[in-house]
Coordinates of C-alpha atoms and ligand atoms in Angstrom, one line a residue:
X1 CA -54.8 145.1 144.7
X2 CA -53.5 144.2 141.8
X3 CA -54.9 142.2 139.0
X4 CA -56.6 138.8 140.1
X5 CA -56.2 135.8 138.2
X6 CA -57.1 132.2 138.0
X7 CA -54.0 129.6 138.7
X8 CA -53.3 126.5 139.2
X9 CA -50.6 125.3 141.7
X10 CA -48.7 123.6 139.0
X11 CA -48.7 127.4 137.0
X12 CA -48.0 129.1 140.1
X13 CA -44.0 129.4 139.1
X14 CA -45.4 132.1 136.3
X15 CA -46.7 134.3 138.6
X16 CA -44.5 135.0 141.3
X17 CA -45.9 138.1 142.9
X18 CA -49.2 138.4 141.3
X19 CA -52.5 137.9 143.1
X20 CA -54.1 134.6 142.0
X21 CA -57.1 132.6 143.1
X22 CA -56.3 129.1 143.5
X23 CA -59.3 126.5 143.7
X24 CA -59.2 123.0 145.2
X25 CA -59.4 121.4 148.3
X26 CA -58.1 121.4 152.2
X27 CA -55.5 118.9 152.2
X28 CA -54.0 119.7 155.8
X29 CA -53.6 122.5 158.6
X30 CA -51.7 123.7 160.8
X31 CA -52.5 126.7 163.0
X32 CA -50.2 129.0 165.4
X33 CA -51.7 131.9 167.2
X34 CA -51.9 134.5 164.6
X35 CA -51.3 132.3 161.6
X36 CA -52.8 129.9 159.3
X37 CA -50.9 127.5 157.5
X38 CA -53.4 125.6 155.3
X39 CA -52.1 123.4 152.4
X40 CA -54.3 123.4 149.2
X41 CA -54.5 120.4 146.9
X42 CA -55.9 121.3 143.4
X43 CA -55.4 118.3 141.4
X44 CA -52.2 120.0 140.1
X45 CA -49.8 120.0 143.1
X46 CA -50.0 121.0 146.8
X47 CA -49.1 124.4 148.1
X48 CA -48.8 125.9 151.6
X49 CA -51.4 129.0 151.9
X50 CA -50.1 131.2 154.8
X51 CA -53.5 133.1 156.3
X52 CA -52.1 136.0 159.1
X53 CA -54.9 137.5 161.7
X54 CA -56.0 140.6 160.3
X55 CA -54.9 140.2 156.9
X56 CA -58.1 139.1 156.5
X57 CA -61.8 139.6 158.2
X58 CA -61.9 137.8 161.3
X59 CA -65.0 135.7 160.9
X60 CA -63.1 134.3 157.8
X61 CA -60.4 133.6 159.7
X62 CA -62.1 131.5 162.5
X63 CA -64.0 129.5 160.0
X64 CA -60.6 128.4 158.2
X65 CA -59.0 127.9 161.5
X66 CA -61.8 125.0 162.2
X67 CA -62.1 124.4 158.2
X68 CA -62.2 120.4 157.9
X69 CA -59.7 118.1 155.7
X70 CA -60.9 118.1 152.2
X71 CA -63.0 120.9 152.4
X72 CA -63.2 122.9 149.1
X73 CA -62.7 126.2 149.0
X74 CA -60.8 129.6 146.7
X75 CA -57.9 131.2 148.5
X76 CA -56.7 134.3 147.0
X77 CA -53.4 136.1 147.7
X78 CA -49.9 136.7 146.4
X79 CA -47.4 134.6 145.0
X80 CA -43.9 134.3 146.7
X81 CA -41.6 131.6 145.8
X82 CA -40.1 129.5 149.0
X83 CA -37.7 126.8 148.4
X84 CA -38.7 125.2 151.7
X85 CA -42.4 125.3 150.8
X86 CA -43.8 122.4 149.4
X87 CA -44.3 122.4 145.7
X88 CA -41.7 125.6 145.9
X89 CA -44.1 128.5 146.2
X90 CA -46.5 129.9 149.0
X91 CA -49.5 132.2 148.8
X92 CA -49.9 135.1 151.3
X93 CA -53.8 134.6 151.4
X94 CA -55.7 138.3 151.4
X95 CA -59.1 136.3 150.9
X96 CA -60.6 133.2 150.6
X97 CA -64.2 131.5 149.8
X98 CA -65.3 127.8 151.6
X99 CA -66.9 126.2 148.8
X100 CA -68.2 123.3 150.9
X101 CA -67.3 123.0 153.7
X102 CA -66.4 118.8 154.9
X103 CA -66.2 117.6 158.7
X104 CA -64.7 114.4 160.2
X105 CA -63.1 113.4 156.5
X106 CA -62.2 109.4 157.2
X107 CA -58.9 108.9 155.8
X108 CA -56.5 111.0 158.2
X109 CA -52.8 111.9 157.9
X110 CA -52.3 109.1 160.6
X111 CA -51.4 105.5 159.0
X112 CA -55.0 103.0 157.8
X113 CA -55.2 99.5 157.4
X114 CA -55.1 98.2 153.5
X115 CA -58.7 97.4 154.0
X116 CA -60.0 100.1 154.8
X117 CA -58.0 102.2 152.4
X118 CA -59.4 99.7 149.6
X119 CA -63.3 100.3 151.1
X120 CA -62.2 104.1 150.4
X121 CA -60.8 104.1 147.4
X122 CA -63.2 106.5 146.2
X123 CA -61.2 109.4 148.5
X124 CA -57.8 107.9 148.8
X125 CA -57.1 109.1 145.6
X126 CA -57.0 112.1 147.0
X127 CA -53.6 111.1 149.0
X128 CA -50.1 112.2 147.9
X129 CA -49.1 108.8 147.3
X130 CA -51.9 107.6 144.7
X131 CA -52.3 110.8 143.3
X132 CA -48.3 110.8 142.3
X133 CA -48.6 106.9 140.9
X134 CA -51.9 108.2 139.6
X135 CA -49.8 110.6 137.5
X136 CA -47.2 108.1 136.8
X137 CA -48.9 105.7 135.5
X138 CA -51.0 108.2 133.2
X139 CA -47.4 108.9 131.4
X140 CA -46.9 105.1 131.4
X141 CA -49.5 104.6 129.6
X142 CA -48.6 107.6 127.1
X143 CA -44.8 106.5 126.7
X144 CA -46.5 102.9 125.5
X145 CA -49.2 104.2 122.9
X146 CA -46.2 106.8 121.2
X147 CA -43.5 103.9 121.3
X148 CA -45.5 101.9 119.2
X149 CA -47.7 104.4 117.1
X150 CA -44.0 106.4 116.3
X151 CA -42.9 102.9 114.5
X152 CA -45.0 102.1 112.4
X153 CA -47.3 99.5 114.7
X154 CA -51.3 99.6 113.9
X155 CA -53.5 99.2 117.0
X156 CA -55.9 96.4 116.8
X157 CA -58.5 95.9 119.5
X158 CA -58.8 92.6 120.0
X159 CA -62.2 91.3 121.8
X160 CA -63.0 90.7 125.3
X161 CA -64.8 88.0 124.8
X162 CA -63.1 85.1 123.9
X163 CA -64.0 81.5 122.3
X164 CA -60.3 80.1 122.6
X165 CA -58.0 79.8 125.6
X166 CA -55.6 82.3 125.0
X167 CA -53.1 81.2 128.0
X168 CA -53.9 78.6 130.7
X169 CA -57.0 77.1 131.4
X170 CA -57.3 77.0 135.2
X171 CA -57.5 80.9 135.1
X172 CA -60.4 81.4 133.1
X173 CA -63.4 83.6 134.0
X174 CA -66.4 82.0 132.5
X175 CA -69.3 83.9 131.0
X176 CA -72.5 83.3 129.9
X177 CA -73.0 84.6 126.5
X178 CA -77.0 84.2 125.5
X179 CA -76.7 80.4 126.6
X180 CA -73.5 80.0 125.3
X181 CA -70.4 79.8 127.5
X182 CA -67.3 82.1 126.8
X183 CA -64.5 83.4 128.4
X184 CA -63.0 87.3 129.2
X185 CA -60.1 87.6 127.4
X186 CA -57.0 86.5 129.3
X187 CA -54.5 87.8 126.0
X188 CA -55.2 89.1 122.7
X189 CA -52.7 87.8 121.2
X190 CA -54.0 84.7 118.9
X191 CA -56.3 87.7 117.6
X192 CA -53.4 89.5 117.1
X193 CA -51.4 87.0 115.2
X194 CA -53.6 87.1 112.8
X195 CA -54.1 90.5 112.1
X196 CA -49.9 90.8 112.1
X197 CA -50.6 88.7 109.2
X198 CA -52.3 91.5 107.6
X199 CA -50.4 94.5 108.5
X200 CA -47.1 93.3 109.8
X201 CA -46.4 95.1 113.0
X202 CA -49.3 95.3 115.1
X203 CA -50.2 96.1 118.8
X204 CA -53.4 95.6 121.5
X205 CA -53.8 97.4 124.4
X206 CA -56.7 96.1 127.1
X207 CA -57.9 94.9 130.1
X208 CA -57.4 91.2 130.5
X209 CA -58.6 89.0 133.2
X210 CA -57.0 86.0 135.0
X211 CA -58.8 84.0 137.6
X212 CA -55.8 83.4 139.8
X213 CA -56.6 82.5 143.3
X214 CA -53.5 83.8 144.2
X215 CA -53.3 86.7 146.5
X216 CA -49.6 87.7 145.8
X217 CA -48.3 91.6 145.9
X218 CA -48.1 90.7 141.8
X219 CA -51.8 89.1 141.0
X220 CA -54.6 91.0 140.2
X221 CA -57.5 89.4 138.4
X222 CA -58.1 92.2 136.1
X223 CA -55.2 94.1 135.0
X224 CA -54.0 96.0 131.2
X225 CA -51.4 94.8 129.1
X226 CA -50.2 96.1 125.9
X227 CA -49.0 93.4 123.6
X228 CA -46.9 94.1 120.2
X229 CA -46.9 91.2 117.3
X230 CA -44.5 91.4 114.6
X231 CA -44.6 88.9 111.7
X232 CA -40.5 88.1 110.5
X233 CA -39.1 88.8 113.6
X234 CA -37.0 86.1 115.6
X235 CA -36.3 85.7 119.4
X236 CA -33.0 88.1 119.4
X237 CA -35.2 91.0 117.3
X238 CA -38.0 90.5 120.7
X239 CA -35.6 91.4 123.2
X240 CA -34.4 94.0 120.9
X241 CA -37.9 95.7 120.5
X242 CA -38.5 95.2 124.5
X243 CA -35.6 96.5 125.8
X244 CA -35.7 99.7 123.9
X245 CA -39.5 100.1 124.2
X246 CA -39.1 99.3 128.3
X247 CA -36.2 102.3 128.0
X248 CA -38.3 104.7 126.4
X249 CA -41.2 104.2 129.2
X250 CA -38.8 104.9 131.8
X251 CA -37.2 107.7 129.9
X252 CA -40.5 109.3 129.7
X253 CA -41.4 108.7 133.3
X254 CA -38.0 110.7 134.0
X255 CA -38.5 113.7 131.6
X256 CA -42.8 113.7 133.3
X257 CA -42.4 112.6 136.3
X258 CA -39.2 113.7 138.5
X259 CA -41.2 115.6 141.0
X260 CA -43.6 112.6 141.3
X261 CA -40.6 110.1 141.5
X262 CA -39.1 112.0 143.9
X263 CA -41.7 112.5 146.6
X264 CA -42.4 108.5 146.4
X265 CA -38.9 108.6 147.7
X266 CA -38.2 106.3 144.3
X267 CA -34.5 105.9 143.9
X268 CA -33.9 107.7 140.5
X269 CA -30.3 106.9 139.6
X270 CA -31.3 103.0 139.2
X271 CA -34.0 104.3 136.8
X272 CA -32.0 106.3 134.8
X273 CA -29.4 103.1 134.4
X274 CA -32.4 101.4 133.0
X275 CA -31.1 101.7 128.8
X276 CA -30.3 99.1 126.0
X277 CA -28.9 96.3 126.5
X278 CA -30.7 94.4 129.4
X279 CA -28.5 91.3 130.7
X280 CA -29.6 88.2 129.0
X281 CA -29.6 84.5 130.6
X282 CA -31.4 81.0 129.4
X283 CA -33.3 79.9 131.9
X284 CA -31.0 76.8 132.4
X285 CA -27.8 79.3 133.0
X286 CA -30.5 81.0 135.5
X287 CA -31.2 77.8 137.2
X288 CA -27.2 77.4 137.7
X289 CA -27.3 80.5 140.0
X290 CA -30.3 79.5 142.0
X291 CA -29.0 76.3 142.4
X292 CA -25.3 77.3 143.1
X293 CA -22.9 79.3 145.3
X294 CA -24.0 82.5 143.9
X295 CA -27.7 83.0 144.7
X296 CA -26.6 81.1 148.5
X297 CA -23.9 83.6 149.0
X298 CA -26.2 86.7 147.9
X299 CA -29.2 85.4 150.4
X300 CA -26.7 85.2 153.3
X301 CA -25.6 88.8 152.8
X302 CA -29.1 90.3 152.5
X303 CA -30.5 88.1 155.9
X304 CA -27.4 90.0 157.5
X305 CA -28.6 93.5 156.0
X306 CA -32.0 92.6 157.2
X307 CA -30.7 91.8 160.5
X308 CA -29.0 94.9 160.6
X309 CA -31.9 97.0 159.8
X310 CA -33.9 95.5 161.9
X311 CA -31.5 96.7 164.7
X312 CA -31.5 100.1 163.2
X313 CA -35.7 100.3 162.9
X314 CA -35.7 98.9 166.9
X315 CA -33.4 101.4 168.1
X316 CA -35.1 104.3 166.3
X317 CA -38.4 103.2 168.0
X318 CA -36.9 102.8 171.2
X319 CA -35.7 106.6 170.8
X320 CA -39.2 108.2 169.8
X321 CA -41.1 106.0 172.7
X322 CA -38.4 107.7 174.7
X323 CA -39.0 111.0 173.6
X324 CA -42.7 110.8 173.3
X325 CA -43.1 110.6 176.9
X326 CA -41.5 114.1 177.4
X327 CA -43.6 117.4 177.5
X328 CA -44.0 119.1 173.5
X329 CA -46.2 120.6 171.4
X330 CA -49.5 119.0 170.1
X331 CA -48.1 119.2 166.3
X332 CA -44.6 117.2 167.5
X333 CA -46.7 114.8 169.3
X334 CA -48.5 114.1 166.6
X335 CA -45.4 113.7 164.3
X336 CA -43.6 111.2 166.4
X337 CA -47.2 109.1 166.6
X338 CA -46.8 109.1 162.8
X339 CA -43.1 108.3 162.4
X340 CA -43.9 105.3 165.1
X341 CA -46.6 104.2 162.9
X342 CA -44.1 103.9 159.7
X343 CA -41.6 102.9 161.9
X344 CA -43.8 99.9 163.2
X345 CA -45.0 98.5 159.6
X346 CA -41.3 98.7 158.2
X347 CA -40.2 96.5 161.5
X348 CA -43.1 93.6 160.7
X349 CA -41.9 93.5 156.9
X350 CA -38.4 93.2 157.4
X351 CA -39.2 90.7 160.1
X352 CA -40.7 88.7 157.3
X353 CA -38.5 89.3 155.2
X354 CA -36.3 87.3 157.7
X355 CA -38.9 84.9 158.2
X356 CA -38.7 84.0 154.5
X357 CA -35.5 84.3 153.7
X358 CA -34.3 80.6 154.7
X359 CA -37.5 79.6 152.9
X360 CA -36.5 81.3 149.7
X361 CA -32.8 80.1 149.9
X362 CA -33.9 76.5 150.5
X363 CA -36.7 77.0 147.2
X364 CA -33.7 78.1 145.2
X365 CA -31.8 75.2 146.4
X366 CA -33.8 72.8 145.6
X367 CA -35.1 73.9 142.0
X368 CA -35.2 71.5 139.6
X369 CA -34.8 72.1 135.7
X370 CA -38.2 72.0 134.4
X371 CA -40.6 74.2 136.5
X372 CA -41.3 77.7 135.9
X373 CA -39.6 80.1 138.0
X374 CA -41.4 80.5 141.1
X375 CA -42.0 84.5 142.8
X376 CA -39.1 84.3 145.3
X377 CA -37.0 82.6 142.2
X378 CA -37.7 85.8 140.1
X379 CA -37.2 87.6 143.2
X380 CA -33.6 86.6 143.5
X381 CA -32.5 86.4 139.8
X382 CA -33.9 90.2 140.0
X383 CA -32.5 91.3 143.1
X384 CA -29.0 90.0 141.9
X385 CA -29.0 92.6 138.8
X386 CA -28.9 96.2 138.5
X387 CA -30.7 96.3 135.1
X388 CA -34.0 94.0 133.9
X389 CA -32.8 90.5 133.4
X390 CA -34.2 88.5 130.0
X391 CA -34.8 85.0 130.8
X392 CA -34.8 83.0 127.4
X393 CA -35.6 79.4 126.3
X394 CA -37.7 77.7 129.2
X395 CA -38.3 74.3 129.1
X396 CA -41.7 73.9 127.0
X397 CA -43.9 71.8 129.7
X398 CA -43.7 75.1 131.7
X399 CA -44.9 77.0 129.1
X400 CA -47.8 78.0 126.8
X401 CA -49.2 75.9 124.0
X402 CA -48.3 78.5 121.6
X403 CA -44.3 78.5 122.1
X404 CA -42.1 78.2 119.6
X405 CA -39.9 75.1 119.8
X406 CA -36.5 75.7 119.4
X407 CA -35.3 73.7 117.0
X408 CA -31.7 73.1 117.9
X409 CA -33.2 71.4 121.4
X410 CA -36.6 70.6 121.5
X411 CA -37.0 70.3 125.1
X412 CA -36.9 74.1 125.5
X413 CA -39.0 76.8 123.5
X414 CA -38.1 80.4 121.9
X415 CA -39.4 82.4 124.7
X416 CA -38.8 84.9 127.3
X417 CA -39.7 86.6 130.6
X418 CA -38.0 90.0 131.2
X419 CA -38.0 90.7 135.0
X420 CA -37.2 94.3 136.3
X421 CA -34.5 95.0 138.9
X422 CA -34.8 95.0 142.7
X423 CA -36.7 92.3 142.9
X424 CA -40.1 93.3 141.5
X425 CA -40.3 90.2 138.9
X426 CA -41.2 89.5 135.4
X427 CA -42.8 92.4 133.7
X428 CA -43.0 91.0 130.3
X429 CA -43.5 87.5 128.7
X430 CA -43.1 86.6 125.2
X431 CA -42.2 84.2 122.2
X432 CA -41.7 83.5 118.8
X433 CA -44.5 81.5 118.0
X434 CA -44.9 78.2 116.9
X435 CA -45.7 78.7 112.4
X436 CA -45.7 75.0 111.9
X437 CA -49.1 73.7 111.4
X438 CA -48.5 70.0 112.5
X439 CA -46.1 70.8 115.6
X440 CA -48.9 73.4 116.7
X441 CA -51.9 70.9 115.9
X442 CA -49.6 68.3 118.4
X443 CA -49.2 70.9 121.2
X444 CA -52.6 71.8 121.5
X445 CA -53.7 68.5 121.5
X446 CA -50.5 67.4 124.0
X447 CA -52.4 70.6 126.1
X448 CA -55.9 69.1 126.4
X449 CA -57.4 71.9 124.4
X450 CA -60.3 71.3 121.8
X451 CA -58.9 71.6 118.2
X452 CA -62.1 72.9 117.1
X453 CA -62.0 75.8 118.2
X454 CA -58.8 76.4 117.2
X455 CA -59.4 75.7 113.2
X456 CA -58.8 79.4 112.5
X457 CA -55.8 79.8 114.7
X458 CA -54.3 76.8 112.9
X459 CA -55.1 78.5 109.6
X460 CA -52.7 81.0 110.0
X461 CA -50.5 78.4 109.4
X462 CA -51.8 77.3 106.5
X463 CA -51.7 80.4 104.6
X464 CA -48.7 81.8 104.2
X465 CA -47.3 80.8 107.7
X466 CA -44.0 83.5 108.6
X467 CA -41.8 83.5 111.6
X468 CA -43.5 85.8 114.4
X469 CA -43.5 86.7 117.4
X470 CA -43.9 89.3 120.1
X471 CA -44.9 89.7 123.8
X472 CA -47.0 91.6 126.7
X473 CA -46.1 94.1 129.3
X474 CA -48.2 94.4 132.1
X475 CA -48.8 97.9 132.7
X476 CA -49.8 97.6 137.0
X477 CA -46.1 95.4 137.7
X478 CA -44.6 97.8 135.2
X479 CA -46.0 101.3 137.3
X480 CA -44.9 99.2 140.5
X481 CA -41.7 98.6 139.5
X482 CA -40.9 102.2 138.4
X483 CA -42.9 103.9 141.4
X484 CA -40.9 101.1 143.8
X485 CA -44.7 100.2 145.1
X486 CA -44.6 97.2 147.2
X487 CA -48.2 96.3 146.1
X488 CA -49.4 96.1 142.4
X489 CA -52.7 97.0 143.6
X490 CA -52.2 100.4 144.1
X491 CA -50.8 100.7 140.9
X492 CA -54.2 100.6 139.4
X493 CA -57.2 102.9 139.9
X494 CA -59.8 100.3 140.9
X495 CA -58.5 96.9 141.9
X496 CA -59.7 93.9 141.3
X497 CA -58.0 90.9 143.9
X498 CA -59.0 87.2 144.3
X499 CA -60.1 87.7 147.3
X500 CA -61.0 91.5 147.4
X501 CA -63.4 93.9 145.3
X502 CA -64.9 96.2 147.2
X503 CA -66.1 99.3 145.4
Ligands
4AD1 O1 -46.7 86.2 130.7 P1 -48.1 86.4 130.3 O2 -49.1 85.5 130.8 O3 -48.1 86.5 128.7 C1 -49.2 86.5 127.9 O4 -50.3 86.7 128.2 C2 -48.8 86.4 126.4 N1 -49.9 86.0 125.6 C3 -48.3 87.8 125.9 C4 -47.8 87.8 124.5 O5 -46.9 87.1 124.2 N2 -48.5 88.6 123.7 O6 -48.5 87.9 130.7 C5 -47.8 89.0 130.2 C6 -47.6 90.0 131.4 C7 -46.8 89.5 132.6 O7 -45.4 89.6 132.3 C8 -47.2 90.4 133.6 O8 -46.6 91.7 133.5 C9 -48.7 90.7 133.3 O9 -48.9 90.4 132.0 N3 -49.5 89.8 134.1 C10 -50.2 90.2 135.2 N4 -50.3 91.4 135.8 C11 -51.1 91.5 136.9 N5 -51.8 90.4 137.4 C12 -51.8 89.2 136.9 N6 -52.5 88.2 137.4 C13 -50.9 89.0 135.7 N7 -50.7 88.0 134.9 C14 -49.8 88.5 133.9
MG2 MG1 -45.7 85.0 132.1

């Protein structure tokens, strides 16, 4: 034998040939007569470990041969590289050591309900899936901290419990603070205006917590957003910053992440079309092409794709039923179960997608300038561009207290919602905000909000009051988008739904 070392999968390309003890745990197996085909999962990647009868003793062999799912173990053997092998290279196991050994492990290769999966979040981590948005998101999270400690922003923590209503006051979680009632933070941005008066160009990074009963694939009711402020900065030099700070975390996602991207089946070329500039539209110009031919036209084509897949999705099934009735193997039995499975739950969402698409086209319709743009509205403007989409100016009853009005029509503020492409919605919102004492004093009395507490908000205003602005980027929609995850909630490690918190 040669020398023995220590690898991990993900350092496995450095020692092709070499013996190496691996260490992790029992992800799946597969056995044939005289052969073992057991893939390891060691927090670094996956890799196939091939165990042949007689290669080694033959107790060994019989206990991996009835080794459980997630069991933990060594294997030791020799490196050989295998394009068709997952993760690229294969070990030729000479020896191995069960570490603990696991039996009937809950969450199977075959397809779970989401509540169950969310009762077991504690081990679905372990799955391909979240361990590769796991991963994702870690270099999300990165890409945002270097963007803005490489120019020149200082990170201010801003607190999680709050006296003032940062955003909207039906979404508040109340707490009670020694007797006194507060609030968990919702935004730290009124914090963070004033500290932008102190150091210029500032960011927070934090949980925040909204109490939003709704139960949409985009609401969570405790979630992280980063938030830059910059003091002398108008609406233009916002989208300028966000555009090129939204490139660089998808940049970085693409250097870190390929493999990652890749097995989520994530379609990279769209991602790598995601650089400076982003289109731009006022929300009036975007209420145009809900209203009009455009958005109607683009609705009919996609109910016909639907239709069309779902005709595709039906036949495929038809074939496997077909086939599954014939005489095969145990492993190919079990495949086609598994393919019917996917097959199955892609059929029920394109059939609601059907369901809702008349719904959506008739919302769009029917919009009237005023409200904020609804999900399926987003949806649309999204799904109609290849690259995010800025939506500027919104009318200023839709919008926060805090808004900039824009002074050259004052039924509309200087803000913006930047929604990313194929249909996954806004990611970011942001303003210039409003630096005129009086105006600001009116809005947040025109809002219903105490004054009071707002005296040092207000103050900003009254020393040395600059144009400023900035904006936040939730990080869950932004991993979702980039991952192509249906469901912000696996996007983050623990979620927190309105109507679901389990562990
Ligand atoms: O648009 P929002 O409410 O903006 C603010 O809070 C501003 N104070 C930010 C600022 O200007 N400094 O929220 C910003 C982003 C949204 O675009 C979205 O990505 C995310 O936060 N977000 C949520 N993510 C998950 N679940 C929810 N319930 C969210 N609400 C907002
Ligand atoms: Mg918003």
């Amino acid at each position: 034998m040669t020398n023995n070392m220590n690898s991990t999968i993900s350092q496995l390309k450095n020692h092709v040939q070499d013996q190496v003890t691996l260490a992790g745990w029992l992800y799946n197996s597969r056995a044939g007569g005289k052969v073992l085909f057991l893939i390891i999962r060691d927090g670094t990647g996956l890799c196939q470990c091939i165990v042949e009868k007689g290669k080694v003793p033959d107790d060994l062999f019989d206990q991996l041969r009835h080794l459980g799912q997630e069991s933990s173990l060594t294997v030791t053997g020799a490196v050989r590289a295998d394009e068709r092998s997952v993760g690229g290279y294969e070990l030729a196991v000479t020896g191995a050591e069960i570490i603990s050994p696991a039996a009937d492990y809950p969450i199977t290769p075959k397809a779970h309900g989401v509540d169950f999966l969310l009762k077991h979040r504690h081990l679905h981590f372990r799955s391909q899936r979240q361990w590769c948005i796991g991963k994702v998101r870690h270099t999300v999270i990165d890409a945002i901290r270097r963007f803005f400690n490489d120019s020149a922003f200082i990170l201010i923590d801003t607190p999680i419990f709050t006296t003032i209503v940062g955003e909207d006051q039906t979404s508040l979680f109340e707490v009670d603070y020694f007797g006194t009632p507060l609030h968990l933070t919702q935004t730290g941005q009124l914090y963070l205006e004033s500290a932008a008066m102190s150091f210029g160009k500032v960011y927070c990074f934090g949980p925040t917590f909204r109490a939003e009963k709704s139960k949409t694939r985009r609401h969570l009711t405790e979630f992280w957003m980063v938030e830059p402020e910059v003091a002398f900065i108008d609406l233009p030099g916002l989208l300028e910053l966000a555009e090129n700070f939204v490139s660089f975390i998808v940049a970085r996602v693409l250097q870190d992440n390929k493999s990652e991207l890749e097995t989520l089946g994530v379609n990279i070329e769209a991602l790598e079309k995601i650089q400076p500039p982003f289109y731009r539209l006022t929300y009036t110009q975007a209420v145009d092409i809900l209203t009009g031919p455009r958005a109607k036209d683009f609705l009919a084509k996609q109910l016909k794709e639907f239709q069309n897949q779902k005709q595709e999705i039906e036949a495929k099934i038809a074939d496997l039923e077909t086939q599954q009735s014939g005489q095969m193997k145990q492993w190919k039995k079990d495949k086609i179960a598994a393919d019917l499975i996917d097959l199955r739950s892609t059929l029920a969402e394109t059939e609601t997608k059907i369901e809702n698409n008349p719904k959506h086209a008739q919302l769009a319709a029917e919009f009237t300038w005023g409200k904020d743009l609804g999900g399926s509205d987003e949806t649309i403007i999204s799904l109609m561009h290849d690259k995010p989409v800025f939506v500027t100016h919104y009318p200023k009853q839709a919008k926060a207290f805090y808004m900039k009005t824009d002074r050259a029509n004052e039924n509309v503020v200087e803000n913006f919602d930047l929604l990313a492409p194929e249909g996954f919605g806004e990611i970011i919102g942001g303003s210039v905000r409003e630096d005129d004492h009086d105006r600001l004093l009116d809005r947040i009395k025109q809002q219903g909000l105490n004054p009071e507490t707002y005296d040092w908000y207000l103050d900003l205003r009254k020393y040395g009051s600059v144009p400023h602005g900035g904006f936040g980027l939730g990080v869950e929609r932004t991993v979702a988008w980039i991952t192509a995850e249906k469901h912000i909630r696996q996007c983050i490690p623990f979620p927190r739904m309105a109507d679901k918190v389990y562990i």
